[in-house]
C-alpha cells in the first residue's frame, strides 16, 4: 500500500519560489508514475505535472516553464520546484501515484482519475 506525505507549502509573495516534497513509502517509487495536482477553492482537481518510469515528464499548459517535477528514487521523494509563482497558483497541492504493474508505469496522463494513491495535500498561497 503506497503512502504519500507532502510538505513544503506556504504563503509567499507574487514572483517567489517554493519547493514541494512528497515522501513515498510502501512501494519503490522507481516503478510508479507520480504526479502533482492542485485544487483551488470551488474548482476541480487538475494535473500540474507528472513523471513516469522512464523519467519522462509532462506539464499542464499553465505551468509555462515555471515548474519542474523530479523524483529521487534513492530518497523515495518526489519534488516540485515552483518559480515565478502567481496568485492564480494558489491552491492545495497534492502528490499522487499510479501503479500499473510490476514492470513499471509509463503513462504521462495528467488526469487525476488515473491515479490510485493520494497524499493529504499541502497549501500554497500566493499574494
PDB file of C-alpha atoms in Angstrom:
ATOM      1  CA  UNK A   1       0.000   0.000   0.000  1.00  0.00           C
ATOM      2  CA  UNK A   2       1.557   3.284  -1.135  1.00  0.00           C
ATOM      3  CA  UNK A   3       1.594   6.164   1.327  1.00  0.00           C
ATOM      4  CA  UNK A   4       2.366   9.737   0.356  1.00  0.00           C
ATOM      5  CA  UNK A   5       3.139  12.711   2.611  1.00  0.00           C
ATOM      6  CA  UNK A   6       3.544  16.201   1.162  1.00  0.00           C
ATOM      7  CA  UNK A   7       5.451  19.115   2.660  1.00  0.00           C
ATOM      8  CA  UNK A   8       6.876  22.464   1.646  1.00  0.00           C
ATOM      9  CA  UNK A   9       3.792  24.574   1.079  1.00  0.00           C
ATOM     10  CA  UNK A  10       3.401  28.065   2.474  1.00  0.00           C
ATOM     11  CA  UNK A  11       2.386  31.657   1.922  1.00  0.00           C
ATOM     12  CA  UNK A  12       4.609  33.612  -0.464  1.00  0.00           C
ATOM     13  CA  UNK A  13       4.658  36.805  -2.487  1.00  0.00           C
ATOM     14  CA  UNK A  14       3.899  37.089  -6.190  1.00  0.00           C
ATOM     15  CA  UNK A  15       7.026  36.029  -8.114  1.00  0.00           C
ATOM     16  CA  UNK A  16       8.514  33.908  -5.309  1.00  0.00           C
ATOM     17  CA  UNK A  17       9.652  30.295  -5.431  1.00  0.00           C
ATOM     18  CA  UNK A  18       8.743  27.198  -3.432  1.00  0.00           C
ATOM     19  CA  UNK A  19       9.788  23.559  -3.489  1.00  0.00           C
ATOM     20  CA  UNK A  20       7.223  20.928  -2.603  1.00  0.00           C
ATOM     21  CA  UNK A  21       8.288  17.473  -1.436  1.00  0.00           C
ATOM     22  CA  UNK A  22       6.407  14.192  -1.303  1.00  0.00           C
ATOM     23  CA  UNK A  23       7.765  11.313   0.777  1.00  0.00           C
ATOM     24  CA  UNK A  24       6.856   7.890  -0.626  1.00  0.00           C
ATOM     25  CA  UNK A  25       6.556   4.690   1.403  1.00  0.00           C
ATOM     26  CA  UNK A  26       5.118   1.244   0.826  1.00  0.00           C
ATOM     27  CA  UNK A  27       6.469   0.778  -2.710  1.00  0.00           C
ATOM     28  CA  UNK A  28       9.559   1.625  -4.744  1.00  0.00           C
ATOM     29  CA  UNK A  29       8.784   4.936  -6.497  1.00  0.00           C
ATOM     30  CA  UNK A  30      11.033   3.873  -9.385  1.00  0.00           C
ATOM     31  CA  UNK A  31       8.158   1.759 -10.764  1.00  0.00           C
ATOM     32  CA  UNK A  32       5.363   4.279 -10.191  1.00  0.00           C
ATOM     33  CA  UNK A  33       4.027   7.113 -12.261  1.00  0.00           C
ATOM     34  CA  UNK A  34       3.884  10.080  -9.937  1.00  0.00           C
ATOM     35  CA  UNK A  35       2.383  13.499 -10.214  1.00  0.00           C
ATOM     36  CA  UNK A  36       1.435  16.784  -8.642  1.00  0.00           C
ATOM     37  CA  UNK A  37      -2.128  18.008  -8.757  1.00  0.00           C
ATOM     38  CA  UNK A  38      -3.850  21.046  -7.336  1.00  0.00           C
ATOM     39  CA  UNK A  39      -7.287  22.138  -6.298  1.00  0.00           C
ATOM     40  CA  UNK A  40      -8.358  25.716  -5.724  1.00  0.00           C
ATOM     41  CA  UNK A  41     -11.472  26.568  -3.674  1.00  0.00           C
ATOM     42  CA  UNK A  42     -14.614  25.906  -5.701  1.00  0.00           C
ATOM     43  CA  UNK A  43     -12.722  24.230  -8.540  1.00  0.00           C
ATOM     44  CA  UNK A  44     -11.970  20.673  -9.579  1.00  0.00           C
ATOM     45  CA  UNK A  45      -8.658  18.923  -9.101  1.00  0.00           C
ATOM     46  CA  UNK A  46      -6.276  19.477 -12.024  1.00  0.00           C
ATOM     47  CA  UNK A  47      -2.998  17.965 -13.094  1.00  0.00           C
ATOM     48  CA  UNK A  48       0.135  20.094 -12.739  1.00  0.00           C
ATOM     49  CA  UNK A  49       2.985  17.747 -13.688  1.00  0.00           C
ATOM     50  CA  UNK A  50       3.699  14.023 -13.930  1.00  0.00           C
ATOM     51  CA  UNK A  51       6.784  11.803 -14.254  1.00  0.00           C
ATOM     52  CA  UNK A  52       6.892   8.155 -15.268  1.00  0.00           C
ATOM     53  CA  UNK A  53       9.162   5.094 -15.002  1.00  0.00           C
ATOM     54  CA  UNK A  54      11.470   6.388 -17.755  1.00  0.00           C
ATOM     55  CA  UNK A  55      11.689   9.835 -16.205  1.00  0.00           C
ATOM     56  CA  UNK A  56       9.528  11.282 -18.962  1.00  0.00           C
ATOM     57  CA  UNK A  57       7.702  14.373 -17.733  1.00  0.00           C
ATOM     58  CA  UNK A  58       4.585  16.213 -18.798  1.00  0.00           C
ATOM     59  CA  UNK A  59       3.278  19.570 -17.650  1.00  0.00           C
ATOM     60  CA  UNK A  60      -0.024  21.368 -17.771  1.00  0.00           C
ATOM     61  CA  UNK A  61      -0.109  24.288 -20.192  1.00  0.00           C
ATOM     62  CA  UNK A  62      -0.485  26.821 -17.385  1.00  0.00           C
ATOM     63  CA  UNK A  63       2.923  25.838 -15.984  1.00  0.00           C
ATOM     64  CA  UNK A  64       4.607  27.651 -18.916  1.00  0.00           C
ATOM     65  CA  UNK A  65       8.106  26.554 -17.914  1.00  0.00           C
ATOM     66  CA  UNK A  66       7.832  27.798 -14.323  1.00  0.00           C
ATOM     67  CA  UNK A  67       7.721  24.409 -12.536  1.00  0.00           C
ATOM     68  CA  UNK A  68       9.986  21.357 -12.587  1.00  0.00           C
ATOM     69  CA  UNK A  69       8.988  17.891 -11.391  1.00  0.00           C
ATOM     70  CA  UNK A  70      11.678  15.456 -10.303  1.00  0.00           C
ATOM     71  CA  UNK A  71      11.916  12.141  -8.489  1.00  0.00           C
ATOM     72  CA  UNK A  72      14.882  10.923  -6.455  1.00  0.00           C
ATOM     73  CA  UNK A  73      14.226   7.219  -6.171  1.00  0.00           C
ATOM     74  CA  UNK A  74      17.040   6.597  -3.669  1.00  0.00           C
ATOM     75  CA  UNK A  75      15.435   9.162  -1.363  1.00  0.00           C
ATOM     76  CA  UNK A  76      11.920   7.928  -2.147  1.00  0.00           C
ATOM     77  CA  UNK A  77      10.924  11.530  -2.690  1.00  0.00           C
ATOM     78  CA  UNK A  78       9.055  13.420  -5.392  1.00  0.00           C
ATOM     79  CA  UNK A  79       9.684  17.153  -5.797  1.00  0.00           C
ATOM     80  CA  UNK A  80       8.001  20.077  -7.477  1.00  0.00           C
ATOM     81  CA  UNK A  81      10.203  23.141  -7.839  1.00  0.00           C
ATOM     82  CA  UNK A  82       7.982  26.151  -8.484  1.00  0.00           C
ATOM     83  CA  UNK A  83       9.276  29.553  -9.528  1.00  0.00           C
ATOM     84  CA  UNK A  84       7.666  32.847 -10.562  1.00  0.00           C
ATOM     85  CA  UNK A  85       4.556  31.953  -8.585  1.00  0.00           C
ATOM     86  CA  UNK A  86       1.385  33.876  -9.334  1.00  0.00           C
ATOM     87  CA  UNK A  87      -1.768  34.473  -7.273  1.00  0.00           C
ATOM     88  CA  UNK A  88      -3.649  32.098  -9.593  1.00  0.00           C
ATOM     89  CA  UNK A  89      -1.321  29.296  -8.422  1.00  0.00           C
ATOM     90  CA  UNK A  90      -2.972  29.470  -5.002  1.00  0.00           C
ATOM     91  CA  UNK A  91      -4.379  26.013  -4.237  1.00  0.00           C
ATOM     92  CA  UNK A  92      -3.999  22.854  -2.212  1.00  0.00           C
ATOM     93  CA  UNK A  93      -1.283  20.794  -3.903  1.00  0.00           C
ATOM     94  CA  UNK A  94      -1.477  17.014  -3.842  1.00  0.00           C
ATOM     95  CA  UNK A  95       1.050  14.305  -4.589  1.00  0.00           C
ATOM     96  CA  UNK A  96      -0.302  11.168  -6.284  1.00  0.00           C
ATOM     97  CA  UNK A  97       0.955   7.810  -7.508  1.00  0.00           C
ATOM     98  CA  UNK A  98      -0.212   5.431 -10.221  1.00  0.00           C
ATOM     99  CA  UNK A  99       0.551   1.712 -10.169  1.00  0.00           C
ATOM    100  CA  UNK A 100       0.127  -0.246 -13.391  1.00  0.00           C
ATOM    101  CA  UNK A 101       2.062  -3.466 -12.689  1.00  0.00           C
ATOM    102  CA  UNK A 102       5.435  -4.871 -11.728  1.00  0.00           C
ATOM    103  CA  UNK A 103       7.141  -3.771 -14.952  1.00  0.00           C
ATOM    104  CA  UNK A 104       6.526  -0.146 -14.079  1.00  0.00           C
ATOM    105  CA  UNK A 105       4.258   2.706 -15.160  1.00  0.00           C
ATOM    106  CA  UNK A 106       4.915   4.508 -18.430  1.00  0.00           C
ATOM    107  CA  UNK A 107       1.849   6.737 -18.574  1.00  0.00           C
ATOM    108  CA  UNK A 108       2.057  10.520 -18.845  1.00  0.00           C
ATOM    109  CA  UNK A 109      -1.591  11.184 -18.132  1.00  0.00           C
ATOM    110  CA  UNK A 110      -2.469  14.340 -16.207  1.00  0.00           C
ATOM    111  CA  UNK A 111      -5.969  13.006 -15.480  1.00  0.00           C
ATOM    112  CA  UNK A 112      -6.450  12.687 -11.702  1.00  0.00           C
ATOM    113  CA  UNK A 113      -8.828   9.751 -12.277  1.00  0.00           C
ATOM    114  CA  UNK A 114      -5.908   7.583 -13.446  1.00  0.00           C
ATOM    115  CA  UNK A 115      -4.031   7.888 -10.146  1.00  0.00           C
ATOM    116  CA  UNK A 116      -4.526   5.365  -7.359  1.00  0.00           C
ATOM    117  CA  UNK A 117      -2.889   6.833  -4.262  1.00  0.00           C
ATOM    118  CA  UNK A 118      -3.057  10.351  -2.842  1.00  0.00           C
ATOM    119  CA  UNK A 119      -1.458  12.404  -0.117  1.00  0.00           C
ATOM    120  CA  UNK A 120      -3.310  14.788   2.183  1.00  0.00           C
ATOM    121  CA  UNK A 121      -2.075  17.902   0.409  1.00  0.00           C
ATOM    122  CA  UNK A 122      -0.041  20.994   1.230  1.00  0.00           C
ATOM    123  CA  UNK A 123      -1.405  24.524   0.895  1.00  0.00           C
ATOM    124  CA  UNK A 124       0.263  27.069  -1.378  1.00  0.00           C
ATOM    125  CA  UNK A 125      -0.925  30.676  -1.103  1.00  0.00           C
ATOM    126  CA  UNK A 126       0.470  33.417  -3.368  1.00  0.00           C
ATOM    127  CA  UNK A 127      -0.430  37.049  -2.772  1.00  0.00           C
TER     128      UNK A 127
END
